Amino acid sequence: MGDMNGLQGNFILFSYEHTLLGLTRKHRINTDKLNESVKEVSVHNATTDLSADDPIYRALKLKRQDFINKIKKKTLEWQGNLKLVSLDSMYFDKFKEFLDKHQQDFTNLVDQFLPNEETYNAMKQRAYDNDPQNYDASMYPSFQQARAKFSFSYNFIALSTMKDQRLDAVDRHADFIKQKAEQDHLKNIENLESQTQERILSAVEHIIKQFSSTTKKDKHGNEIVKANRFQESSMNNHLELVEILKAFNISNNSKVNSLITDFERAIDPIKQDRVHDFETLRDDESKRLKIKSDMESILSKFNI
């Protein structure tokens, strides 16, 4: 960094997190080998392929690694992912431009790879069509989870040992640092809301499956309908989830509140049967169907 040999100047701590959705050969959708070379952030025009060999995915990996390499040259090591960044006005302005450009380039690539849920579902459908026998839906996260895996975030932290002149240097960039902190706070709130909805969705889907029935054939070829079984521990986990969800909705989001209320109401018969170790629910078809129906009503709100 030139003027960062020593701590004579004014510095601030910089931290970042940069993640990618992990893909392996098992995630492949197209079987043809893709030979297109990827330079910088350029990509090809072929149909996006949800695999580690996809040129856009390779471009994302290269972009992330390029950032890691450059950040080493632009900062001083402090501890782990914490770096020291000069608060010299000329340097700091260029550093902000570097971060903004990388964030924009990375986001553009993510938008090309996973533009929307419809595209993502089409990718998974191609995976099934190409190899229905080995297709495993559980290997693929939800669209929201997949998008969230492609992340780049950063923050600035004042040094606790700063002298007065260093605090003056922070003041020159105070508005930007404060704005970044507020943005991070809002992003964290959004992430919590998204995670809360994901937890509700997962629990609802699990309960629907557990309270459904399966048609099988006996040894004589006659069809018999059997209620799916469930574990006592899983029902207890769902009941405990209600309080966890309430605690995580720190923004008091009205949509999330509504989902939690609906989930708590739908799960109440399970709660009432807790004293019987859920044995009544195992054999009461009408109660099972009512719970399943109420959960399906909640599921419809997710537009699945």
Protein backbone atom coordinates (compact mmCIF):
# COMPACT_ATOMS: atom_id res chain seq x y z
CA MET A 1 0.00 0.00 0.00
CA GLY A 2 2.96 2.31 -0.11
CA ASP A 3 2.33 4.55 2.92
CA MET A 4 1.16 1.63 5.07
CA ASN A 5 4.63 0.43 6.07
CA GLY A 6 4.21 1.15 9.76
CA LEU A 7 1.42 2.84 11.67
CA GLN A 8 2.49 6.47 11.30
CA GLY A 9 -0.65 7.26 9.30
CA ASN A 10 -4.30 7.01 10.22
CA PHE A 11 -5.97 3.63 9.81
CA ILE A 12 -9.26 1.88 10.29
CA LEU A 13 -10.05 -1.82 10.53
CA PHE A 14 -11.70 -3.33 7.47
CA SER A 15 -13.50 -6.69 7.47
CA TYR A 16 -15.24 -8.57 4.69
CA GLU A 17 -17.10 -11.79 3.94
CA HIS A 18 -17.19 -13.29 0.46
CA THR A 19 -19.03 -16.58 -0.19
CA LEU A 20 -20.15 -18.74 -3.11
CA LEU A 21 -22.73 -21.47 -3.56
CA GLY A 22 -20.75 -24.72 -3.40
CA LEU A 23 -21.24 -26.86 -6.50
CA THR A 24 -19.86 -30.30 -7.30
CA ARG A 25 -20.09 -32.75 -10.18
CA LYS A 26 -23.25 -34.12 -8.58
CA HIS A 27 -25.01 -30.83 -9.29
CA ARG A 28 -24.42 -31.09 -13.04
CA ILE A 29 -27.37 -30.45 -15.32
CA ASN A 30 -25.79 -30.67 -18.78
CA THR A 31 -23.47 -33.57 -19.51
CA ASP A 32 -21.56 -31.97 -22.40
CA LYS A 33 -18.15 -30.66 -21.36
CA LEU A 34 -18.00 -26.86 -21.51
CA ASN A 35 -14.71 -25.66 -22.96
CA GLU A 36 -15.34 -21.93 -23.11
CA SER A 37 -12.51 -19.99 -21.52
CA VAL A 38 -13.35 -17.29 -19.01
CA LYS A 39 -11.35 -14.08 -18.75
CA GLU A 40 -12.06 -11.45 -16.14
CA VAL A 41 -15.87 -11.25 -15.94
CA SER A 42 -16.71 -12.11 -19.55
CA VAL A 43 -19.22 -14.93 -20.01
CA HIS A 44 -20.67 -16.95 -22.86
CA ASN A 45 -24.19 -16.88 -24.28
CA ALA A 46 -25.06 -20.55 -23.79
CA THR A 47 -27.88 -21.69 -21.52
CA THR A 48 -26.86 -21.40 -17.89
CA ASP A 49 -25.81 -24.72 -16.44
CA LEU A 50 -26.07 -25.25 -12.67
CA SER A 51 -22.67 -26.90 -12.32
CA ALA A 52 -19.14 -26.14 -11.24
CA ASP A 53 -18.10 -26.20 -14.93
CA ASP A 54 -20.47 -23.43 -16.00
CA PRO A 55 -18.52 -20.45 -17.43
CA ILE A 56 -20.54 -17.93 -15.42
CA TYR A 57 -19.92 -19.88 -12.22
CA ARG A 58 -16.22 -20.06 -13.07
CA ALA A 59 -16.24 -16.30 -13.66
CA LEU A 60 -17.76 -15.84 -10.18
CA LYS A 61 -15.00 -17.96 -8.64
CA LEU A 62 -12.32 -16.03 -10.53
CA LYS A 63 -13.85 -12.71 -9.54
CA ARG A 64 -13.88 -13.70 -5.87
CA GLN A 65 -10.28 -14.96 -5.98
CA ASP A 66 -9.17 -11.82 -7.81
CA PHE A 67 -10.69 -9.70 -5.02
CA ILE A 68 -8.92 -11.75 -2.34
CA ASN A 69 -5.59 -11.36 -4.15
CA LYS A 70 -6.01 -7.61 -4.63
CA ILE A 71 -7.19 -6.93 -1.09
CA LYS A 72 -3.94 -8.42 0.19
CA LYS A 73 -2.00 -5.80 -1.75
CA LYS A 74 -4.25 -2.91 -0.74
CA THR A 75 -4.36 -3.58 3.03
CA LEU A 76 -2.21 -4.61 5.97
CA GLU A 77 -2.92 -7.84 7.80
CA TRP A 78 -4.36 -7.32 11.27
CA GLN A 79 -5.99 -10.57 12.43
CA GLY A 80 -7.83 -13.15 10.34
CA ASN A 81 -10.24 -11.36 8.01
CA LEU A 82 -9.56 -8.04 9.70
CA LYS A 83 -7.33 -5.70 7.66
CA LEU A 84 -5.87 -2.25 8.22
CA VAL A 85 -6.91 0.38 5.68
CA SER A 86 -5.42 3.84 5.35
CA LEU A 87 -7.74 6.74 6.07
CA ASP A 88 -5.74 9.05 3.83
CA SER A 89 -8.47 10.82 1.82
CA MET A 90 -6.97 10.09 -1.59
CA TYR A 91 -6.35 6.43 -0.81
CA PHE A 92 -9.67 5.84 0.98
CA ASP A 93 -11.71 7.30 -1.91
CA LYS A 94 -9.96 4.96 -4.35
CA PHE A 95 -10.47 2.06 -1.96
CA LYS A 96 -14.23 2.77 -1.86
CA GLU A 97 -14.32 2.84 -5.68
CA PHE A 98 -12.52 -0.50 -5.76
CA LEU A 99 -15.07 -2.04 -3.36
CA ASP A 100 -18.08 -0.58 -5.20
CA LYS A 101 -16.86 -1.80 -8.59
CA HIS A 102 -16.18 -5.30 -7.29
CA GLN A 103 -19.59 -5.45 -5.61
CA GLN A 104 -21.31 -4.34 -8.83
CA ASP A 105 -19.35 -6.78 -11.04
CA PHE A 106 -19.99 -9.67 -8.66
CA THR A 107 -23.71 -8.87 -8.38
CA ASN A 108 -24.02 -8.68 -12.18
CA LEU A 109 -22.52 -12.16 -12.51
CA VAL A 110 -24.85 -13.56 -9.86
CA ASP A 111 -27.79 -12.00 -11.72
CA GLN A 112 -26.66 -13.82 -14.87
CA PHE A 113 -26.20 -17.16 -13.12
CA LEU A 114 -29.35 -17.11 -10.96
CA PRO A 115 -31.57 -14.30 -12.29
CA ASN A 116 -34.86 -15.55 -10.83
CA GLU A 117 -36.66 -18.52 -9.30
CA GLU A 118 -38.15 -19.55 -12.64
CA THR A 119 -34.69 -19.97 -14.16
CA TYR A 120 -33.48 -21.85 -11.10
CA ASN A 121 -36.43 -24.26 -11.25
CA ALA A 122 -35.73 -24.80 -14.96
CA MET A 123 -32.14 -25.74 -14.08
CA LYS A 124 -33.35 -28.30 -11.55
CA GLN A 125 -35.89 -29.66 -14.03
CA ARG A 126 -33.11 -30.22 -16.57
CA ALA A 127 -31.18 -32.08 -13.89
CA TYR A 128 -34.16 -34.37 -13.36
CA ASP A 129 -34.78 -34.85 -17.09
CA ASN A 130 -31.15 -35.78 -17.74
CA ASP A 131 -30.89 -38.32 -14.91
CA PRO A 132 -34.26 -39.03 -13.21
CA GLN A 133 -32.95 -42.14 -11.44
CA ASN A 134 -30.16 -40.31 -9.60
CA TYR A 135 -31.88 -36.96 -9.19
CA ASP A 136 -32.02 -35.92 -5.52
CA ALA A 137 -34.09 -32.80 -4.86
CA SER A 138 -32.63 -32.49 -1.35
CA MET A 139 -29.25 -31.63 -2.86
CA TYR A 140 -30.60 -28.31 -4.10
CA PRO A 141 -31.33 -25.44 -1.69
CA SER A 142 -34.29 -23.11 -2.21
CA PHE A 143 -33.80 -20.27 -4.68
CA GLN A 144 -33.50 -17.74 -1.84
CA GLN A 145 -30.90 -19.87 -0.08
CA ALA A 146 -28.95 -20.37 -3.31
CA ARG A 147 -28.87 -16.63 -4.01
CA ALA A 148 -27.86 -15.86 -0.43
CA LYS A 149 -24.83 -18.15 -0.79
CA PHE A 150 -23.40 -15.67 -3.33
CA SER A 151 -22.54 -12.86 -0.96
CA PHE A 152 -20.09 -10.02 -0.58
CA SER A 153 -20.27 -7.70 2.40
CA TYR A 154 -17.80 -5.46 4.20
CA ASN A 155 -17.60 -3.12 7.15
CA PHE A 156 -15.29 -0.68 8.90
CA ILE A 157 -14.44 -0.77 12.60
CA ALA A 158 -12.67 2.04 14.46
CA LEU A 159 -9.46 1.05 16.23
CA SER A 160 -10.01 1.10 19.98
CA THR A 161 -6.50 2.50 20.49
CA MET A 162 -6.94 5.43 18.12
CA LYS A 163 -5.37 8.72 19.16
CA ASP A 164 -7.13 12.06 18.62
CA GLN A 165 -5.61 12.62 15.15
CA ARG A 166 -6.82 9.18 14.06
CA LEU A 167 -10.33 9.96 15.24
CA ASP A 168 -10.13 13.16 13.17
CA ALA A 169 -9.29 11.01 10.16
CA VAL A 170 -12.36 8.87 10.85
CA ASP A 171 -14.48 12.02 11.03
CA ARG A 172 -13.54 12.88 7.44
CA HIS A 173 -15.27 9.69 6.31
CA ALA A 174 -17.84 9.48 9.11
CA ASP A 175 -20.89 9.87 6.85
CA PHE A 176 -19.81 7.03 4.56
CA ILE A 177 -18.90 4.70 7.45
CA LYS A 178 -22.18 5.49 9.24
CA GLN A 179 -24.17 4.90 6.03
CA LYS A 180 -22.42 1.56 5.51
CA ALA A 181 -23.22 0.49 9.08
CA GLU A 182 -26.90 1.40 8.58
CA GLN A 183 -27.01 -0.55 5.30
CA ASP A 184 -25.48 -3.58 7.00
CA HIS A 185 -28.05 -3.33 9.79
CA LEU A 186 -30.93 -3.28 7.29
CA LYS A 187 -29.40 -6.17 5.36
CA ASN A 188 -29.09 -8.21 8.56
CA ILE A 189 -32.75 -7.52 9.34
CA GLU A 190 -33.74 -8.68 5.84
CA ASN A 191 -31.64 -11.82 6.25
CA LEU A 192 -33.33 -12.60 9.56
CA GLU A 193 -36.76 -12.13 8.01
CA SER A 194 -35.83 -14.38 5.09
CA GLN A 195 -34.39 -17.05 7.40
CA THR A 196 -37.51 -16.93 9.59
CA GLN A 197 -39.74 -17.54 6.58
CA GLU A 198 -37.45 -20.37 5.44
CA ARG A 199 -37.75 -22.00 8.88
CA ILE A 200 -41.55 -21.78 8.75
CA LEU A 201 -41.64 -23.19 5.21
CA SER A 202 -39.38 -26.09 6.15
CA ALA A 203 -41.47 -26.96 9.22
CA VAL A 204 -44.76 -26.71 7.30
CA GLU A 205 -43.51 -28.97 4.50
CA HIS A 206 -42.22 -31.51 7.03
CA ILE A 207 -45.52 -31.61 8.95
CA ILE A 208 -47.54 -31.99 5.73
CA LYS A 209 -45.39 -34.96 4.76
CA GLN A 210 -45.64 -36.54 8.20
CA PHE A 211 -49.43 -36.13 8.37
CA SER A 212 -50.03 -37.51 4.87
CA SER A 213 -50.70 -41.10 3.88
CA THR A 214 -48.89 -43.50 1.59
CA THR A 215 -50.54 -46.04 -0.70
CA LYS A 216 -48.75 -49.38 -0.90
CA LYS A 217 -49.51 -52.86 -2.17
CA ASP A 218 -49.54 -55.88 0.07
CA LYS A 219 -48.14 -59.26 -0.93
CA HIS A 220 -51.41 -60.07 -2.68
CA GLY A 221 -51.27 -56.94 -4.83
CA ASN A 222 -54.04 -55.17 -2.95
CA GLU A 223 -53.61 -51.45 -2.36
CA ILE A 224 -53.54 -50.38 1.27
CA VAL A 225 -53.36 -46.86 2.64
CA LYS A 226 -51.09 -46.25 5.63
CA ALA A 227 -50.67 -43.06 7.59
CA ASN A 228 -47.09 -41.80 7.58
CA ARG A 229 -45.35 -42.10 10.92
CA PHE A 230 -43.58 -39.29 12.75
CA GLN A 231 -41.06 -39.02 15.54
CA GLU A 232 -41.99 -37.50 18.90
CA SER A 233 -38.76 -35.49 18.86
CA SER A 234 -39.64 -33.84 15.54
CA MET A 235 -43.02 -32.70 16.88
CA ASN A 236 -41.35 -31.26 19.98
CA ASN A 237 -38.90 -29.40 17.75
CA HIS A 238 -41.75 -27.86 15.77
CA LEU A 239 -43.47 -26.73 18.97
CA GLU A 240 -40.27 -25.14 20.28
CA LEU A 241 -39.78 -23.44 16.92
CA VAL A 242 -42.75 -21.13 17.54
CA GLU A 243 -41.00 -19.26 20.36
CA ILE A 244 -37.76 -19.13 18.37
CA LEU A 245 -39.57 -17.59 15.41
CA LYS A 246 -41.13 -14.92 17.61
CA ALA A 247 -37.72 -14.01 19.02
CA PHE A 248 -36.16 -13.74 15.56
CA ASN A 249 -38.82 -11.36 14.21
CA ILE A 250 -37.09 -8.38 15.79
CA SER A 251 -38.34 -6.00 13.08
CA ASN A 252 -41.96 -6.98 13.83
CA ASN A 253 -42.51 -7.59 10.10
CA SER A 254 -46.27 -7.91 9.52
CA LYS A 255 -45.98 -10.69 6.92
CA VAL A 256 -43.71 -12.74 9.15
CA ASN A 257 -46.00 -12.07 12.14
CA SER A 258 -48.95 -13.37 10.13
CA LEU A 259 -47.09 -16.53 9.13
CA ILE A 260 -46.00 -17.18 12.73
CA THR A 261 -49.56 -16.67 13.98
CA ASP A 262 -50.96 -19.03 11.35
CA PHE A 263 -48.29 -21.62 12.09
CA GLU A 264 -48.90 -21.40 15.85
CA ARG A 265 -52.65 -21.81 15.33
CA ALA A 266 -52.21 -24.75 12.93
CA ILE A 267 -49.80 -26.52 15.26
CA ASP A 268 -52.01 -26.09 18.34
CA PRO A 269 -53.63 -29.59 18.05
CA ILE A 270 -50.14 -31.05 18.14
CA LYS A 271 -49.39 -28.98 21.24
CA GLN A 272 -52.60 -30.19 22.91
CA ASP A 273 -51.67 -33.82 22.29
CA ARG A 274 -48.20 -33.41 23.76
CA VAL A 275 -49.41 -34.71 27.13
CA HIS A 276 -50.33 -37.99 25.38
CA ASP A 277 -46.93 -38.22 23.68
CA PHE A 278 -48.76 -37.52 20.40
CA GLU A 279 -50.31 -41.00 20.41
CA THR A 280 -53.82 -39.66 19.75
CA LEU A 281 -52.64 -37.92 16.60
CA ARG A 282 -51.05 -41.10 15.30
CA ASP A 283 -54.43 -42.80 15.08
CA ASP A 284 -56.94 -39.94 14.69
CA GLU A 285 -57.32 -39.50 10.93
CA SER A 286 -59.67 -36.52 11.16
CA LYS A 287 -57.22 -34.54 13.32
CA ARG A 288 -54.35 -35.45 11.05
CA LEU A 289 -56.26 -34.28 7.98
CA LYS A 290 -57.22 -31.01 9.70
CA ILE A 291 -53.60 -30.27 10.63
CA LYS A 292 -52.45 -31.17 7.12
CA SER A 293 -55.11 -28.91 5.58
CA ASP A 294 -54.17 -25.96 7.82
CA MET A 295 -50.49 -26.42 6.96
CA GLU A 296 -51.31 -26.53 3.25
CA SER A 297 -53.14 -23.21 3.65
CA ILE A 298 -49.94 -21.72 5.06
CA LEU A 299 -47.93 -23.29 2.25
CA SER A 300 -50.13 -21.55 -0.32
CA LYS A 301 -48.96 -18.19 1.02
CA PHE A 302 -45.43 -18.99 -0.15
CA ASN A 303 -46.64 -19.18 -3.79
CA ILE A 304 -45.09 -22.61 -4.26
